[in-house]
Amino acid sequence: MYNETDFNLEAPVQEPDRQYYYIEQCRKLVQDIEQKKGRRLKACVNTFGCQMNARDSEKLIGILKEIGYEMTEEEDCDFVLFNTCTVRENANTRVYGRLGQLKNYKKKNPQMMIALCGCMMQEPHVVEKIKTTYGYVNLIFGTHNIYKFAELIYNSFQSERLLIDIWKDTDKIVEDLPNERKFPFKTGINIMFGCDNFCTYCIVPYVRGRERSRNPKDIVREIKRHVAGGVKEVMLLGQNVNSYGKNLEEPVTFAKLLEEVEKIDGLERIRFMTPHPKDLSDDLIEVMRKSKKICHHIHLPLQSGSTKLLAKMNRKYTKEQYLELVAKIKERIPDISLTTDIIVGFPGETEEDFNDTLDVVRQAEFDSAYTFIYSKRTGTPAALMDDQISETVVKQRFDRLLALIQDTSSRLTAKRVGTVQRVLVESMNEQDETLVTGRLENNSVVHFAGDESMIGGLYDVKLLEAKGFYYMGERV
Ligand code: SAH
Ligand code: SF4
Ligand code: F3S
């Protein structure tokens, strides 16, 4: 497919051939510029937001490298791409801040290309603001057409003006594009795109579109390819992995997909994110219990412990149902580690509602939790709700919640000291070159004696000491 493309012809209509054609065209342009400048062209991709965006960035970097750019961490370079997030307002603020800084770099290097993509760009008011305030941006595209990146770069090279290509939604999934990985030994794998849950606070369904699942065969093929290239651990990604496969021509469950992924030789660890508590099946728990590869870790977003607020959030479970689910998981998989997401200050949250959240946190015993202050997102139903909570009240509640979580978390961390855990070594320790750094099944970090040859390998490690968020250990 790739080698057969005849570059003297017009761009092919079929994907991904069309994109390989444009990669080749861009490569020629980049080579020309490099010759004129007498140096390599450098590109920098900065990612905001969740694992989905991180995975998208890997794909975008793959395309930039194919085109011939050398990757750098410095934004003062020839091509800067921000892959943006809009889940909370502070994500947006950070993007605008950084964008302001790019102006000076572009003054020095007028040929510099600045591109923006990701969830923020799916919001028309954001694009308007960029058009009026940040005139030096060259290219804006959205979440549905990242596969077209090479074609967009090519068109942008030909144009003096800001190029905008944003789709409202798509039913298209393009397979087999260049596939870069940040780490040689682990990667995220998209199993589905979009979200149909419409939790009332959340912007994701509006910026990521309707739910679509990839074919299980394509997923397995992609993972096999990564494993052949040295990958030991995959994280299966979707906004609600429990609804994976429902809309495929031949429906498949998430539990079934996990069984297929488990069979891949050479793959050692499987993680997934995120399951929604409303439809976490007994089958899934059973597959996890039996599996030798699926990490005994579930990230199970709670959002609130108040049944009243959960209904207002459109989460479709009650406080009791959440606690029953946690009890069931712990009974069947006793060494499970649970983590969660919690929102503080959702409209109408009373002291009683907040106490319900604290109560669930106490009972469920999370290993750790991401806590967020509610952020009003334009266009979501919650933004129009009465009773938005005052900042002072929210801040106090947030601090109380954090204290409780840290308390549970350090207690659970200490409880594991003395046990032997399977660890994937990810890097050398940054401070001490006699140590390596790896992760346990529950994603906690451990440092222990070792050398560079161990990176990407799995080892049994005894946890000797808990130090807040990490452990010191020794290989056994
Ligand atoms: N699909 C995942 C989460 C995606 S967003 C799920 O359903 O759990 C990641 C987290 O951001 C959410 O779990 C939620 O806790 C938080 N979040 C989403 N919208 C938010 C908002 N408007 N304000 C504050 N936190 C929010
Ligand atoms: Fe947002 Fe809810 Fe979808 Fe998660 S499940 S992405 S919180 S709408
Ligand atoms: Fe942010 Fe988009 Fe992820 S809004 S959290 S990057 S899906």
XYZ file of C-alpha atoms and ligand atoms in Angstrom:
517
model
C 0.000 0.000 0.000
C 2.635 2.485 1.134
C 5.388 1.635 -1.356
C 3.027 1.210 -4.253
C 1.809 4.811 -4.154
C 2.859 6.581 -7.337
C 3.707 10.104 -6.322
C 3.476 11.547 -9.800
C -0.227 10.862 -9.819
C -2.948 12.807 -8.097
C -3.670 12.122 -4.435
C -5.440 8.779 -4.012
C -8.998 8.924 -2.703
C -8.681 5.854 -0.478
C -7.396 6.091 3.102
C -4.810 5.557 4.417
C -3.099 5.666 0.974
C -4.077 9.287 0.572
C -2.242 10.237 3.764
C 0.879 8.313 2.747
C 0.808 10.306 -0.477
C 0.709 13.559 1.487
C 3.418 12.378 3.877
C 5.651 11.937 0.834
C 4.716 15.372 -0.538
C 5.423 17.014 2.821
C 8.719 15.161 3.073
C 9.849 16.805 -0.167
C 8.826 20.244 1.111
C 10.629 19.729 4.405
C 13.775 18.546 2.600
C 13.691 21.667 0.393
C 13.444 23.983 3.385
C 16.173 22.081 5.203
C 18.489 22.508 2.236
C 17.812 26.231 2.081
C 18.326 26.692 5.811
C 21.260 24.298 5.972
C 19.891 22.578 9.081
C 17.295 20.026 10.214
C 13.725 21.213 10.895
C 12.467 20.566 14.411
C 8.948 19.976 15.702
C 7.456 20.003 19.192
C 4.132 18.493 20.269
C 2.661 19.491 23.607
C -0.189 17.456 24.982
C -2.842 18.581 27.440
C -5.546 16.342 28.897
C -6.181 12.636 29.175
C -4.701 9.361 27.866
C -6.804 9.673 24.712
C -4.989 12.862 23.858
C -1.651 11.331 24.800
C -2.338 8.473 22.379
C -3.477 10.892 19.654
C -0.220 12.789 20.141
C 1.785 9.606 19.623
C 0.030 9.224 16.268
C 0.608 12.868 15.336
C 4.291 12.609 16.266
C 4.477 9.469 14.117
C 3.307 11.517 11.132
C 5.664 14.441 11.867
C 8.613 12.058 12.046
C 7.643 10.362 8.783
C 7.553 13.796 7.177
C 11.128 14.328 8.316
C 10.908 16.566 11.362
C 13.282 15.968 14.240
C 11.313 15.987 17.500
C 12.258 18.360 20.329
C 10.845 19.405 23.705
C 11.598 23.079 22.951
C 8.687 25.183 21.729
C 11.195 27.549 20.112
C 11.354 25.469 16.917
C 9.949 25.126 13.373
C 6.629 23.379 13.989
C 4.675 23.551 17.234
C 1.501 21.570 17.777
C -0.663 21.905 20.888
C -3.032 18.978 21.396
C -5.567 20.646 23.666
C -8.075 19.636 26.355
C -11.213 21.454 27.474
C -12.539 19.211 30.243
C -12.018 21.953 32.848
C -11.481 25.681 32.410
C -7.891 25.607 33.732
C -6.906 23.337 30.814
C -7.999 26.121 28.438
C -6.250 28.832 30.424
C -2.963 26.957 30.169
C -3.250 26.659 26.396
C -3.880 30.391 25.954
C -0.923 31.162 28.212
C 1.450 29.027 26.197
C 0.078 30.306 22.915
C 0.916 33.854 23.978
C 4.551 32.836 24.465
C 4.787 31.383 20.961
C 4.326 34.848 19.467
C 7.878 35.849 20.400
C 9.345 32.700 18.902
C 7.493 33.316 15.678
C 8.824 36.887 15.489
C 12.334 35.439 15.487
C 11.445 32.663 13.048
C 8.605 33.876 10.765
C 8.467 30.553 8.906
C 7.562 28.781 12.131
C 4.294 26.818 11.838
C 1.857 26.835 14.751
C -0.917 24.238 14.801
C -3.689 23.554 17.307
C -5.826 20.458 17.600
C -7.742 18.440 20.183
C -10.900 18.883 22.197
C -10.773 22.662 22.714
C -10.816 23.198 18.952
C -14.215 21.485 18.687
C -15.721 24.492 20.472
C -16.681 27.286 18.060
C -16.119 30.049 20.657
C -12.509 28.900 21.074
C -11.834 28.995 17.332
C -13.363 32.494 17.183
C -11.077 33.670 19.968
C -8.001 32.256 18.244
C -8.962 33.904 14.955
C -9.314 37.294 16.596
C -6.592 37.211 19.250
C -3.908 34.818 18.031
C -3.581 35.700 14.338
C -0.196 34.030 14.046
C -1.630 30.486 14.264
C -1.341 28.580 10.929
C -3.535 25.523 11.325
C -6.500 24.417 13.438
C -8.070 20.982 13.268
C -10.273 18.943 15.581
C -10.574 15.544 17.192
C -12.274 13.741 14.299
C -9.732 14.299 11.543
C -6.317 13.807 13.128
C -5.677 11.044 10.594
C -5.569 13.827 7.958
C -2.652 15.597 9.638
C -0.221 15.109 6.727
C -2.731 16.473 4.214
C -3.457 19.434 6.475
C 0.231 20.235 6.897
C 0.671 20.069 3.134
C -2.234 22.458 2.522
C -1.010 24.744 5.268
C 2.445 24.932 3.671
C 0.726 26.156 0.469
C -1.284 28.844 2.199
C -0.465 32.140 3.872
C -3.722 32.153 5.763
C -5.014 30.321 8.802
C -6.339 26.928 7.716
C -9.255 25.545 9.738
C -10.655 22.044 9.314
C -13.069 20.965 12.012
C -15.713 18.284 11.705
C -18.768 18.159 13.931
C -18.698 14.380 14.165
C -17.610 11.342 12.198
C -18.363 7.673 11.795
C -14.974 7.099 10.206
C -12.080 5.169 11.749
C -8.886 5.132 9.644
C -6.524 2.247 10.434
C -2.849 1.657 9.646
C -1.327 5.116 9.839
C 2.226 5.670 11.136
C 2.353 4.537 14.706
C 4.853 6.161 17.023
C 5.146 5.265 20.742
C 6.423 7.457 23.553
C 7.758 4.438 25.472
C 9.192 1.368 23.737
C 7.570 -1.022 26.241
C 4.063 0.340 26.811
C 1.358 2.120 24.872
C -2.283 3.107 24.909
C -4.623 1.439 22.429
C -7.852 3.132 21.422
C -10.617 0.567 21.485
C -13.383 3.097 20.987
C -13.855 6.781 20.353
C -16.414 9.310 21.586
C -18.958 9.058 24.382
C -22.758 8.755 24.505
C -23.253 9.098 28.248
C -23.790 12.837 28.517
C -23.000 13.261 32.200
C -24.458 16.720 32.740
C -21.173 18.409 33.771
C -19.089 16.937 30.963
C -18.006 18.447 27.652
C -16.438 15.260 26.268
C -19.505 13.956 24.341
C -19.725 17.336 22.565
C -16.079 17.473 21.556
C -15.373 13.783 20.943
C -18.615 12.902 19.200
C -20.724 9.767 19.253
C -19.454 6.451 20.504
C -17.772 4.195 17.918
C -15.873 0.988 18.569
C -12.964 -0.347 16.606
C -13.195 -3.807 15.183
C -11.706 -6.401 17.600
C -9.577 -7.797 14.759
C -8.009 -4.378 14.108
C -7.321 -3.932 17.826
C -5.654 -7.341 18.168
C -3.648 -6.779 14.976
C -2.426 -3.417 16.247
C -1.434 -4.837 19.646
C 0.419 -7.732 17.999
C 2.366 -5.235 15.933
C 3.337 -3.275 19.062
C 4.298 -6.476 20.895
C 6.521 -7.493 17.991
C 8.187 -4.091 18.455
C 8.864 -4.662 22.171
C 5.657 -3.613 23.940
C 4.908 -5.482 27.193
C 1.980 -3.471 28.516
C -1.080 -1.993 26.834
C -3.746 0.297 28.210
C -7.071 -0.146 26.396
C -8.658 3.278 26.089
C -12.259 4.439 25.876
C -14.495 6.940 27.699
C -16.651 4.031 28.823
C -14.991 0.734 27.963
C -17.997 -1.171 29.321
C -20.039 -0.180 26.303
C -17.313 -1.350 23.911
C -18.551 -3.319 20.911
C -22.278 -2.741 21.372
C -22.703 -0.994 18.036
C -20.438 -3.178 15.922
C -22.018 -5.149 13.089
C -21.190 -8.263 15.070
C -21.518 -7.048 18.672
C -18.716 -8.025 21.089
C -18.478 -7.348 24.818
C -15.526 -5.699 26.526
C -14.978 -8.878 28.583
C -14.725 -10.869 25.334
C -12.269 -8.382 23.842
C -10.092 -8.724 26.963
C -10.064 -12.493 26.514
C -8.840 -12.056 22.949
C -6.139 -9.585 23.969
C -5.031 -11.927 26.769
C -4.184 -14.567 24.140
C -1.516 -12.410 22.506
C 1.854 -14.075 23.076
C 4.542 -11.823 24.477
C 2.081 -9.308 25.889
C 2.524 -9.304 29.668
C 0.217 -6.702 31.098
C -3.191 -5.309 30.232
C -4.759 -2.208 31.720
C -7.936 -0.389 30.728
C -9.536 2.986 31.245
C -12.265 4.014 31.945
C -15.069 1.682 33.017
C -18.348 3.345 34.023
C -19.796 1.998 37.285
C -23.318 1.843 35.789
C -22.552 -1.126 33.574
C -19.486 -2.950 34.893
C -20.468 -6.559 34.217
C -19.972 -9.724 36.276
C -18.325 -11.170 33.172
C -15.680 -8.457 33.291
C -14.930 -9.168 36.971
C -14.697 -12.869 36.188
C -12.342 -12.327 33.228
C -10.149 -10.142 35.438
C -10.147 -12.689 38.239
C -9.024 -15.491 35.947
C -6.581 -13.483 33.884
C -2.829 -13.727 34.251
C -2.235 -10.462 32.428
C -4.934 -7.967 33.383
C -3.658 -5.742 36.192
C -5.677 -5.998 39.389
C -6.486 -2.330 39.277
C -9.777 -0.660 38.397
C -10.192 3.058 37.950
C -13.862 3.467 38.836
C -14.964 7.101 38.725
C -17.359 7.914 41.568
C -17.887 11.646 40.830
C -20.136 12.008 43.896
C -21.344 9.854 46.765
C -24.742 11.524 46.901
C -27.560 9.673 45.159
C -29.344 12.989 44.626
C -26.322 14.563 42.921
C -25.554 11.405 40.940
C -29.047 11.687 39.452
C -28.467 15.369 38.625
C -25.173 14.355 37.036
C -26.951 11.682 34.936
C -24.560 8.999 36.208
C -27.280 6.301 36.386
C -26.209 4.671 39.675
C -26.891 5.374 43.351
C -24.559 5.598 46.326
C -25.672 2.111 47.392
C -25.196 0.592 43.939
C -21.673 1.989 43.758
C -20.806 0.555 47.186
C -22.350 -2.825 46.301
C -20.258 -2.930 43.142
C -17.095 -2.143 45.100
C -17.939 -4.870 47.639
C -18.549 -7.395 44.851
C -15.256 -6.583 43.117
C -13.314 -6.827 46.393
C -14.947 -10.119 47.275
C -14.046 -11.717 43.919
C -10.624 -10.087 43.487
C -9.321 -9.533 47.044
C -6.035 -7.895 45.997
C -7.784 -5.391 43.705
C -6.695 -1.830 43.922
C -9.312 0.828 43.268
C -8.812 4.410 42.195
C -11.400 7.029 41.336
C -12.340 10.519 40.133
C -14.404 12.857 42.302
C -15.941 16.239 41.533
C -16.400 18.720 44.380
C -18.892 21.570 44.157
C -21.329 20.315 41.519
C -24.349 22.690 41.405
C -26.640 22.141 44.376
C -24.082 20.200 46.458
C -25.087 20.539 50.125
C -23.052 19.662 53.196
C -25.111 16.465 53.408
C -24.303 15.534 49.787
C -20.639 16.165 50.410
C -20.729 13.999 53.542
C -22.102 11.189 51.389
C -19.032 11.520 49.179
C -16.755 11.341 52.230
C -18.705 8.319 53.414
C -18.178 6.426 50.136
C -14.488 7.357 50.165
C -14.196 5.928 53.686
C -16.015 2.715 52.800
C -14.555 2.049 49.358
C -10.939 2.650 50.445
C -9.423 4.005 47.251
C -5.700 3.586 46.670
C -5.768 7.069 45.253
C -8.234 9.527 43.786
C -8.188 12.387 41.328
C -10.223 15.197 42.835
C -11.554 18.033 40.732
C -13.282 21.282 41.532
C -16.423 21.471 39.403
C -15.784 23.588 36.340
C -18.684 25.090 34.401
C -18.543 24.031 30.735
C -20.533 26.127 28.262
C -23.059 24.000 26.415
C -23.482 21.342 29.112
C -26.780 21.043 31.038
C -25.067 21.614 34.406
C -23.857 25.047 33.307
C -27.496 26.184 33.342
C -28.350 24.689 36.738
C -29.186 26.953 39.695
C -27.238 26.779 42.945
C -23.707 27.064 41.616
C -21.574 26.690 44.768
C -19.423 29.506 46.154
C -15.673 29.230 45.744
C -14.919 29.380 49.489
C -17.253 26.502 50.303
C -15.850 24.414 47.462
C -12.278 25.060 48.503
C -12.978 23.980 52.090
C -14.695 20.793 50.967
C -11.924 20.070 48.506
C -9.310 20.286 51.270
C -11.343 18.038 53.580
C -11.711 15.436 50.837
C -8.025 15.567 49.984
C -7.037 15.022 53.621
C -9.257 11.945 53.851
C -7.952 10.518 50.595
C -4.330 11.052 51.584
C -5.012 9.362 54.883
C -6.528 6.231 53.257
C -3.938 6.242 50.553
C -0.941 6.266 52.913
C -2.556 3.575 55.063
C -3.038 1.299 52.030
C 0.442 2.034 50.724
C 1.945 1.061 54.102
C -0.136 -2.132 54.155
C 1.649 -3.433 51.046
C 5.124 -3.128 52.567
C 6.629 -6.590 52.900
C 4.716 -8.044 49.923
C 6.312 -9.153 46.661
C 4.911 -7.440 43.562
C 5.399 -7.772 39.830
C 7.050 -4.616 38.492
C 7.548 -3.291 34.964
C 10.795 -1.309 34.890
C 10.249 1.966 33.037
C 13.404 4.060 33.477
C 16.586 4.697 35.385
C 16.066 6.612 38.617
C 16.578 10.323 37.988
C 18.533 11.019 41.188
C 20.423 7.781 41.800
C 22.008 5.937 38.899
C 22.243 2.646 40.814
C 18.419 2.470 40.947
C 15.712 1.718 38.399
C 12.121 2.951 38.563
C 9.134 0.765 37.803
C 5.426 0.424 38.310
C 3.316 -2.080 40.225
C 0.020 -3.419 38.906
C -1.797 -0.592 40.661
C 0.455 1.922 38.895
C 2.371 2.888 42.099
C 6.028 3.677 41.634
C 8.880 1.649 43.142
C 12.630 2.278 43.077
C 15.103 -0.590 43.442
C 18.683 -1.515 42.576
C 19.219 -2.304 38.898
C 20.666 -1.175 35.596
C 19.655 0.083 32.179
C 19.342 -3.402 30.665
C 16.283 -3.979 32.870
C 14.167 -1.220 31.278
C 11.063 -2.755 29.692
C 11.428 -5.984 31.705
C 9.176 -7.425 34.421
C 10.659 -8.368 37.792
C 9.453 -9.584 41.180
C 10.203 -6.933 43.741
C 9.783 -6.984 47.506
C 8.477 -3.680 48.855
C 10.729 -2.637 51.729
C 9.553 0.820 52.624
C 6.651 3.142 51.788
C 7.590 6.771 51.257
C 4.398 8.709 50.694
C 3.548 8.118 47.047
C 6.273 5.613 46.221
C 8.119 2.570 47.524
C 11.714 1.483 47.928
C 12.153 -2.194 47.127
C 14.543 -4.999 46.286
C 14.530 -7.601 43.530
C 13.793 -11.121 44.745
N -14.999 8.965 30.811
C -14.448 9.076 32.080
C -13.810 10.394 32.439
C -13.492 11.446 31.469
S -13.103 13.031 32.059
C -15.525 8.777 33.087
O -16.674 8.717 32.822
O -15.177 8.663 34.224
C -12.094 12.733 33.462
C -12.645 13.265 34.733
O -12.738 14.669 34.691
C -14.044 12.822 35.080
O -14.090 11.559 35.661
C -14.521 13.893 36.023
O -14.214 13.564 37.366
C -13.706 15.100 35.614
N -14.558 16.104 34.994
C -15.234 16.016 33.837
N -15.913 17.156 33.608
C -15.663 17.978 34.646
C -16.089 19.304 34.998
N -16.931 19.994 34.227
N -15.609 19.834 36.144
C -14.777 19.152 36.943
N -14.357 17.913 36.661
C -14.794 17.328 35.536
Fe -17.823 12.547 30.366
Fe -19.550 10.933 31.510
Fe -18.663 10.399 29.042
Fe -17.037 10.139 31.127
S -18.902 8.948 30.741
S -16.590 11.152 29.197
S -17.694 11.785 32.472
S -19.930 12.122 29.662
Fe -9.651 16.562 27.834
Fe -10.594 15.731 25.579
Fe -9.531 14.022 27.239
S -11.514 17.250 26.863
S -9.926 14.913 29.221
S -8.476 15.649 26.251
S -11.245 13.651 25.882
